[in-house]
């Protein structure tokens, strides 16, 4: 009986490519800090994938038929949340709008890692400010998700042209009350939670909202 090689030298001697070992990329369940930033997110040919490669203009987004409402993150600050939203939007066919200022670069490693290889399958629009979003989608209802609302998110009849608006993650940032409760907002809704608990993760909230809207619309385009 042959013993399995347990280190790179023994693996090489046994004809096993040490580069293929899981330990090369991960250590104790986390990605090694010295691992190249582009090596996790590549296409079938090994070329780096970035969400920048699949950007849409605001005009294109307004004219593109969709089966789900649009998703908007106002001034997101955590790249992993936006990366997860990119993956969410890719699998549901949702257009993702990001309103500047952002708290990260769109080529950020954490964003790329959270989005996996879905970056070129999602349509993302970058707006320089909130007014640009409002102006580019004049026929859309903006539905703001906020813990300060009284109406539940399930009490809305969603349309594919709606924009589901989520504010920035908690932190040392200006109060976005003018964005979440301004005259441009048609509805303010909330997700129910147990008393005394603070909040859900941003993209967890967005996932709940998108799938409820998509359910109401018959999961058109899904299978």
PDB file of C-alpha atoms in Angstrom:
ATOM      1  CA  UNK A   1       0.000   0.000   0.000  1.00  0.00           C
ATOM      2  CA  UNK A   2       1.368   3.451  -0.928  1.00  0.00           C
ATOM      3  CA  UNK A   3       1.252   6.318   1.568  1.00  0.00           C
ATOM      4  CA  UNK A   4      -0.316   9.573   0.323  1.00  0.00           C
ATOM      5  CA  UNK A   5       2.128  12.476  -0.011  1.00  0.00           C
ATOM      6  CA  UNK A   6       1.543  15.035   2.731  1.00  0.00           C
ATOM      7  CA  UNK A   7       3.835  17.925   1.753  1.00  0.00           C
ATOM      8  CA  UNK A   8       4.693  19.694  -1.527  1.00  0.00           C
ATOM      9  CA  UNK A   9       8.009  17.885  -1.941  1.00  0.00           C
ATOM     10  CA  UNK A  10       6.448  14.459  -1.464  1.00  0.00           C
ATOM     11  CA  UNK A  11       3.544  15.452  -3.706  1.00  0.00           C
ATOM     12  CA  UNK A  12       5.901  16.492  -6.478  1.00  0.00           C
ATOM     13  CA  UNK A  13       7.797  13.239  -6.114  1.00  0.00           C
ATOM     14  CA  UNK A  14       4.540  11.320  -6.362  1.00  0.00           C
ATOM     15  CA  UNK A  15       3.608  13.111  -9.569  1.00  0.00           C
ATOM     16  CA  UNK A  16       0.978  15.370  -7.971  1.00  0.00           C
ATOM     17  CA  UNK A  17       1.140  19.021  -8.972  1.00  0.00           C
ATOM     18  CA  UNK A  18       1.592  20.943  -5.687  1.00  0.00           C
ATOM     19  CA  UNK A  19       0.036  23.998  -7.382  1.00  0.00           C
ATOM     20  CA  UNK A  20      -3.290  22.143  -7.407  1.00  0.00           C
ATOM     21  CA  UNK A  21      -3.338  21.660  -3.634  1.00  0.00           C
ATOM     22  CA  UNK A  22      -6.093  23.564  -1.836  1.00  0.00           C
ATOM     23  CA  UNK A  23      -3.624  24.714   0.817  1.00  0.00           C
ATOM     24  CA  UNK A  24      -1.881  26.884  -1.751  1.00  0.00           C
ATOM     25  CA  UNK A  25      -4.777  29.352  -1.767  1.00  0.00           C
ATOM     26  CA  UNK A  26      -6.321  28.887   1.664  1.00  0.00           C
ATOM     27  CA  UNK A  27      -5.022  28.733   5.202  1.00  0.00           C
ATOM     28  CA  UNK A  28      -7.380  27.852   8.076  1.00  0.00           C
ATOM     29  CA  UNK A  29     -10.376  28.510   5.846  1.00  0.00           C
ATOM     30  CA  UNK A  30      -9.249  31.995   4.781  1.00  0.00           C
ATOM     31  CA  UNK A  31      -7.532  33.173   1.643  1.00  0.00           C
ATOM     32  CA  UNK A  32      -3.803  33.693   2.172  1.00  0.00           C
ATOM     33  CA  UNK A  33      -2.805  37.328   2.310  1.00  0.00           C
ATOM     34  CA  UNK A  34       0.012  36.895  -0.212  1.00  0.00           C
ATOM     35  CA  UNK A  35      -2.145  35.250  -2.873  1.00  0.00           C
ATOM     36  CA  UNK A  36      -2.426  37.289  -6.084  1.00  0.00           C
ATOM     37  CA  UNK A  37      -5.560  39.493  -6.218  1.00  0.00           C
ATOM     38  CA  UNK A  38      -6.600  38.521  -9.731  1.00  0.00           C
ATOM     39  CA  UNK A  39      -6.063  34.793  -9.463  1.00  0.00           C
ATOM     40  CA  UNK A  40      -9.372  34.016  -7.764  1.00  0.00           C
ATOM     41  CA  UNK A  41     -11.595  35.652 -10.367  1.00  0.00           C
ATOM     42  CA  UNK A  42     -10.752  34.631 -13.928  1.00  0.00           C
ATOM     43  CA  UNK A  43     -12.641  33.503 -16.994  1.00  0.00           C
ATOM     44  CA  UNK A  44     -12.219  30.141 -18.714  1.00  0.00           C
ATOM     45  CA  UNK A  45      -9.042  31.401 -20.364  1.00  0.00           C
ATOM     46  CA  UNK A  46      -7.460  32.607 -17.128  1.00  0.00           C
ATOM     47  CA  UNK A  47      -8.078  36.297 -17.822  1.00  0.00           C
ATOM     48  CA  UNK A  48      -9.065  38.455 -14.824  1.00  0.00           C
ATOM     49  CA  UNK A  49     -12.764  39.322 -14.637  1.00  0.00           C
ATOM     50  CA  UNK A  50     -13.957  42.645 -13.291  1.00  0.00           C
ATOM     51  CA  UNK A  51     -17.417  44.135 -12.902  1.00  0.00           C
ATOM     52  CA  UNK A  52     -16.060  47.117 -14.834  1.00  0.00           C
ATOM     53  CA  UNK A  53     -16.039  44.893 -17.927  1.00  0.00           C
ATOM     54  CA  UNK A  54     -19.850  44.593 -17.855  1.00  0.00           C
ATOM     55  CA  UNK A  55     -20.856  48.148 -16.986  1.00  0.00           C
ATOM     56  CA  UNK A  56     -24.013  49.634 -18.524  1.00  0.00           C
ATOM     57  CA  UNK A  57     -24.818  53.271 -19.072  1.00  0.00           C
ATOM     58  CA  UNK A  58     -27.765  54.759 -17.196  1.00  0.00           C
ATOM     59  CA  UNK A  59     -29.619  55.146 -20.498  1.00  0.00           C
ATOM     60  CA  UNK A  60     -29.056  51.490 -21.418  1.00  0.00           C
ATOM     61  CA  UNK A  61     -30.333  50.387 -18.002  1.00  0.00           C
ATOM     62  CA  UNK A  62     -33.488  52.484 -18.347  1.00  0.00           C
ATOM     63  CA  UNK A  63     -34.226  50.936 -21.760  1.00  0.00           C
ATOM     64  CA  UNK A  64     -33.439  47.319 -20.873  1.00  0.00           C
ATOM     65  CA  UNK A  65     -36.484  45.080 -20.179  1.00  0.00           C
ATOM     66  CA  UNK A  66     -36.173  43.234 -16.872  1.00  0.00           C
ATOM     67  CA  UNK A  67     -38.053  40.511 -15.000  1.00  0.00           C
ATOM     68  CA  UNK A  68     -37.206  41.912 -11.570  1.00  0.00           C
ATOM     69  CA  UNK A  69     -37.038  45.425 -10.141  1.00  0.00           C
ATOM     70  CA  UNK A  70     -33.714  47.248 -10.269  1.00  0.00           C
ATOM     71  CA  UNK A  71     -31.509  47.199  -7.165  1.00  0.00           C
ATOM     72  CA  UNK A  72     -29.756  50.360  -5.958  1.00  0.00           C
ATOM     73  CA  UNK A  73     -27.037  50.694  -3.314  1.00  0.00           C
ATOM     74  CA  UNK A  74     -26.569  54.285  -2.244  1.00  0.00           C
ATOM     75  CA  UNK A  75     -22.934  54.958  -1.287  1.00  0.00           C
ATOM     76  CA  UNK A  76     -22.005  51.375  -0.320  1.00  0.00           C
ATOM     77  CA  UNK A  77     -18.915  51.117   1.877  1.00  0.00           C
ATOM     78  CA  UNK A  78     -18.134  47.383   2.224  1.00  0.00           C
ATOM     79  CA  UNK A  79     -16.805  45.760  -0.971  1.00  0.00           C
ATOM     80  CA  UNK A  80     -17.860  42.244   0.025  1.00  0.00           C
ATOM     81  CA  UNK A  81     -21.504  43.322   0.221  1.00  0.00           C
ATOM     82  CA  UNK A  82     -21.405  44.799  -3.265  1.00  0.00           C
ATOM     83  CA  UNK A  83     -19.610  41.712  -4.571  1.00  0.00           C
ATOM     84  CA  UNK A  84     -22.384  39.547  -3.140  1.00  0.00           C
ATOM     85  CA  UNK A  85     -24.965  41.856  -4.726  1.00  0.00           C
ATOM     86  CA  UNK A  86     -23.265  41.388  -8.090  1.00  0.00           C
ATOM     87  CA  UNK A  87     -23.683  37.643  -7.730  1.00  0.00           C
ATOM     88  CA  UNK A  88     -27.319  38.084  -6.617  1.00  0.00           C
ATOM     89  CA  UNK A  89     -28.060  40.293  -9.618  1.00  0.00           C
ATOM     90  CA  UNK A  90     -26.388  37.895 -12.036  1.00  0.00           C
ATOM     91  CA  UNK A  91     -28.521  34.922 -10.973  1.00  0.00           C
ATOM     92  CA  UNK A  92     -31.806  36.893 -10.878  1.00  0.00           C
ATOM     93  CA  UNK A  93     -31.280  39.082 -13.949  1.00  0.00           C
ATOM     94  CA  UNK A  94     -31.432  42.245 -11.849  1.00  0.00           C
ATOM     95  CA  UNK A  95     -29.669  45.479 -12.848  1.00  0.00           C
ATOM     96  CA  UNK A  96     -27.530  46.858 -10.023  1.00  0.00           C
ATOM     97  CA  UNK A  97     -27.161  50.630  -9.619  1.00  0.00           C
ATOM     98  CA  UNK A  98     -24.302  51.959  -7.462  1.00  0.00           C
ATOM     99  CA  UNK A  99     -24.462  55.605  -6.418  1.00  0.00           C
ATOM    100  CA  UNK A 100     -21.204  57.357  -5.606  1.00  0.00           C
ATOM    101  CA  UNK A 101     -19.356  58.033  -3.439  1.00  0.00           C
ATOM    102  CA  UNK A 102     -18.292  54.405  -2.985  1.00  0.00           C
ATOM    103  CA  UNK A 103     -16.186  53.259  -0.068  1.00  0.00           C
ATOM    104  CA  UNK A 104     -13.938  51.106  -2.275  1.00  0.00           C
ATOM    105  CA  UNK A 105     -12.497  50.674  -5.739  1.00  0.00           C
ATOM    106  CA  UNK A 106     -14.522  48.542  -8.153  1.00  0.00           C
ATOM    107  CA  UNK A 107     -11.455  46.372  -8.700  1.00  0.00           C
ATOM    108  CA  UNK A 108     -11.148  45.700  -4.952  1.00  0.00           C
ATOM    109  CA  UNK A 109     -10.078  42.145  -4.162  1.00  0.00           C
ATOM    110  CA  UNK A 110     -12.848  41.587  -1.596  1.00  0.00           C
ATOM    111  CA  UNK A 111     -15.474  42.711  -4.100  1.00  0.00           C
ATOM    112  CA  UNK A 112     -14.054  40.387  -6.765  1.00  0.00           C
ATOM    113  CA  UNK A 113     -13.883  37.465  -4.355  1.00  0.00           C
ATOM    114  CA  UNK A 114     -17.494  37.856  -3.118  1.00  0.00           C
ATOM    115  CA  UNK A 115     -18.775  38.091  -6.702  1.00  0.00           C
ATOM    116  CA  UNK A 116     -16.831  34.985  -7.757  1.00  0.00           C
ATOM    117  CA  UNK A 117     -16.961  34.534 -11.549  1.00  0.00           C
ATOM    118  CA  UNK A 118     -20.318  36.290 -11.956  1.00  0.00           C
ATOM    119  CA  UNK A 119     -18.859  39.752 -12.554  1.00  0.00           C
ATOM    120  CA  UNK A 120     -19.226  39.655 -16.337  1.00  0.00           C
ATOM    121  CA  UNK A 121     -22.756  38.190 -16.062  1.00  0.00           C
ATOM    122  CA  UNK A 122     -24.265  41.061 -14.062  1.00  0.00           C
ATOM    123  CA  UNK A 123     -25.213  44.489 -15.361  1.00  0.00           C
ATOM    124  CA  UNK A 124     -23.971  47.320 -13.156  1.00  0.00           C
ATOM    125  CA  UNK A 125     -24.570  51.053 -13.528  1.00  0.00           C
ATOM    126  CA  UNK A 126     -22.411  53.614 -11.730  1.00  0.00           C
ATOM    127  CA  UNK A 127     -24.054  56.968 -10.958  1.00  0.00           C
ATOM    128  CA  UNK A 128     -22.017  60.031  -9.892  1.00  0.00           C
ATOM    129  CA  UNK A 129     -24.821  61.103  -7.534  1.00  0.00           C
ATOM    130  CA  UNK A 130     -28.379  60.215  -6.593  1.00  0.00           C
ATOM    131  CA  UNK A 131     -29.860  62.883  -8.841  1.00  0.00           C
ATOM    132  CA  UNK A 132     -28.380  61.096 -11.844  1.00  0.00           C
ATOM    133  CA  UNK A 133     -30.261  57.923 -10.904  1.00  0.00           C
ATOM    134  CA  UNK A 134     -33.558  59.781 -10.478  1.00  0.00           C
ATOM    135  CA  UNK A 135     -33.113  61.653 -13.747  1.00  0.00           C
ATOM    136  CA  UNK A 136     -32.158  58.537 -15.721  1.00  0.00           C
ATOM    137  CA  UNK A 137     -35.166  56.497 -14.498  1.00  0.00           C
ATOM    138  CA  UNK A 138     -38.032  59.044 -14.477  1.00  0.00           C
ATOM    139  CA  UNK A 139     -40.778  56.422 -14.928  1.00  0.00           C
ATOM    140  CA  UNK A 140     -39.610  54.169 -12.094  1.00  0.00           C
ATOM    141  CA  UNK A 141     -40.951  54.035  -8.555  1.00  0.00           C
ATOM    142  CA  UNK A 142     -38.227  54.234  -5.919  1.00  0.00           C
ATOM    143  CA  UNK A 143     -38.971  51.983  -2.944  1.00  0.00           C
ATOM    144  CA  UNK A 144     -36.669  52.684  -0.003  1.00  0.00           C
ATOM    145  CA  UNK A 145     -35.867  49.922   2.461  1.00  0.00           C
ATOM    146  CA  UNK A 146     -35.341  51.425   5.902  1.00  0.00           C
ATOM    147  CA  UNK A 147     -35.756  50.284   9.495  1.00  0.00           C
ATOM    148  CA  UNK A 148     -37.674  53.527  10.160  1.00  0.00           C
ATOM    149  CA  UNK A 149     -40.585  52.548   7.897  1.00  0.00           C
ATOM    150  CA  UNK A 150     -43.871  51.134   9.190  1.00  0.00           C
ATOM    151  CA  UNK A 151     -44.988  49.331   6.014  1.00  0.00           C
ATOM    152  CA  UNK A 152     -43.718  45.776   5.447  1.00  0.00           C
ATOM    153  CA  UNK A 153     -41.899  44.927   2.224  1.00  0.00           C
ATOM    154  CA  UNK A 154     -44.509  42.237   1.458  1.00  0.00           C
ATOM    155  CA  UNK A 155     -47.281  44.859   1.304  1.00  0.00           C
ATOM    156  CA  UNK A 156     -46.042  46.284  -1.995  1.00  0.00           C
ATOM    157  CA  UNK A 157     -47.017  45.024  -5.464  1.00  0.00           C
ATOM    158  CA  UNK A 158     -43.705  45.168  -7.264  1.00  0.00           C
ATOM    159  CA  UNK A 159     -43.119  46.070 -10.901  1.00  0.00           C
ATOM    160  CA  UNK A 160     -40.062  45.282 -13.058  1.00  0.00           C
ATOM    161  CA  UNK A 161     -39.447  49.017 -13.462  1.00  0.00           C
ATOM    162  CA  UNK A 162     -39.225  49.651  -9.706  1.00  0.00           C
ATOM    163  CA  UNK A 163     -35.955  50.599  -8.026  1.00  0.00           C
ATOM    164  CA  UNK A 164     -35.330  48.953  -4.653  1.00  0.00           C
ATOM    165  CA  UNK A 165     -33.174  51.433  -2.745  1.00  0.00           C
ATOM    166  CA  UNK A 166     -30.830  50.498   0.085  1.00  0.00           C
ATOM    167  CA  UNK A 167     -28.751  52.982   2.029  1.00  0.00           C
ATOM    168  CA  UNK A 168     -25.115  52.659   3.087  1.00  0.00           C
ATOM    169  CA  UNK A 169     -23.881  50.246   5.712  1.00  0.00           C
ATOM    170  CA  UNK A 170     -23.645  51.712   9.242  1.00  0.00           C
ATOM    171  CA  UNK A 171     -20.594  53.827   9.937  1.00  0.00           C
ATOM    172  CA  UNK A 172     -19.220  57.337  10.147  1.00  0.00           C
ATOM    173  CA  UNK A 173     -21.117  58.699   7.139  1.00  0.00           C
ATOM    174  CA  UNK A 174     -23.579  61.544   6.507  1.00  0.00           C
ATOM    175  CA  UNK A 175     -27.189  60.801   7.432  1.00  0.00           C
ATOM    176  CA  UNK A 176     -28.921  59.698   4.185  1.00  0.00           C
ATOM    177  CA  UNK A 177     -32.388  60.706   5.416  1.00  0.00           C
ATOM    178  CA  UNK A 178     -32.770  63.079   2.454  1.00  0.00           C
ATOM    179  CA  UNK A 179     -32.146  60.111   0.156  1.00  0.00           C
ATOM    180  CA  UNK A 180     -34.281  57.501   1.930  1.00  0.00           C
ATOM    181  CA  UNK A 181     -37.231  59.813   2.668  1.00  0.00           C
ATOM    182  CA  UNK A 182     -36.993  62.460  -0.058  1.00  0.00           C
ATOM    183  CA  UNK A 183     -39.811  63.440  -2.447  1.00  0.00           C
ATOM    184  CA  UNK A 184     -38.417  61.105  -5.107  1.00  0.00           C
ATOM    185  CA  UNK A 185     -39.276  58.055  -2.939  1.00  0.00           C
ATOM    186  CA  UNK A 186     -42.682  56.475  -3.596  1.00  0.00           C
ATOM    187  CA  UNK A 187     -42.656  54.035  -0.672  1.00  0.00           C
ATOM    188  CA  UNK A 188     -40.655  53.323   2.477  1.00  0.00           C
ATOM    189  CA  UNK A 189     -40.759  49.700   3.607  1.00  0.00           C
ATOM    190  CA  UNK A 190     -39.011  47.517   6.164  1.00  0.00           C
ATOM    191  CA  UNK A 191     -38.145  43.903   6.838  1.00  0.00           C
ATOM    192  CA  UNK A 192     -39.528  42.556  10.145  1.00  0.00           C
ATOM    193  CA  UNK A 193     -37.016  41.529  12.786  1.00  0.00           C
ATOM    194  CA  UNK A 194     -37.121  40.446  16.408  1.00  0.00           C
ATOM    195  CA  UNK A 195     -37.193  43.348  18.891  1.00  0.00           C
ATOM    196  CA  UNK A 196     -33.896  44.819  20.144  1.00  0.00           C
ATOM    197  CA  UNK A 197     -31.837  43.388  17.278  1.00  0.00           C
ATOM    198  CA  UNK A 198     -30.102  45.991  15.157  1.00  0.00           C
ATOM    199  CA  UNK A 199     -29.988  44.967  11.512  1.00  0.00           C
ATOM    200  CA  UNK A 200     -29.466  42.358   8.825  1.00  0.00           C
ATOM    201  CA  UNK A 201     -26.540  42.270   6.435  1.00  0.00           C
ATOM    202  CA  UNK A 202     -27.137  44.645   3.519  1.00  0.00           C
ATOM    203  CA  UNK A 203     -27.100  42.050   0.750  1.00  0.00           C
ATOM    204  CA  UNK A 204     -29.124  39.593   2.826  1.00  0.00           C
ATOM    205  CA  UNK A 205     -31.823  42.284   2.940  1.00  0.00           C
ATOM    206  CA  UNK A 206     -31.510  42.904  -0.787  1.00  0.00           C
ATOM    207  CA  UNK A 207     -31.791  39.178  -1.503  1.00  0.00           C
ATOM    208  CA  UNK A 208     -35.007  38.901   0.505  1.00  0.00           C
ATOM    209  CA  UNK A 209     -36.474  41.898  -1.322  1.00  0.00           C
ATOM    210  CA  UNK A 210     -35.443  40.823  -4.822  1.00  0.00           C
ATOM    211  CA  UNK A 211     -36.780  37.309  -4.391  1.00  0.00           C
ATOM    212  CA  UNK A 212     -40.099  38.525  -2.980  1.00  0.00           C
ATOM    213  CA  UNK A 213     -40.500  40.855  -5.960  1.00  0.00           C
ATOM    214  CA  UNK A 214     -39.468  38.113  -8.385  1.00  0.00           C
ATOM    215  CA  UNK A 215     -41.908  35.681  -6.727  1.00  0.00           C
ATOM    216  CA  UNK A 216     -44.732  38.172  -7.216  1.00  0.00           C
ATOM    217  CA  UNK A 217     -43.738  38.464 -10.872  1.00  0.00           C
ATOM    218  CA  UNK A 218     -43.904  34.679 -11.362  1.00  0.00           C
ATOM    219  CA  UNK A 219     -40.124  34.116 -11.399  1.00  0.00           C
ATOM    220  CA  UNK A 220     -40.203  35.200 -15.034  1.00  0.00           C
ATOM    221  CA  UNK A 221     -36.980  34.145 -16.762  1.00  0.00           C
ATOM    222  CA  UNK A 222     -36.018  31.675 -14.004  1.00  0.00           C
ATOM    223  CA  UNK A 223     -36.215  27.934 -13.841  1.00  0.00           C
TER     224      UNK A 223
END
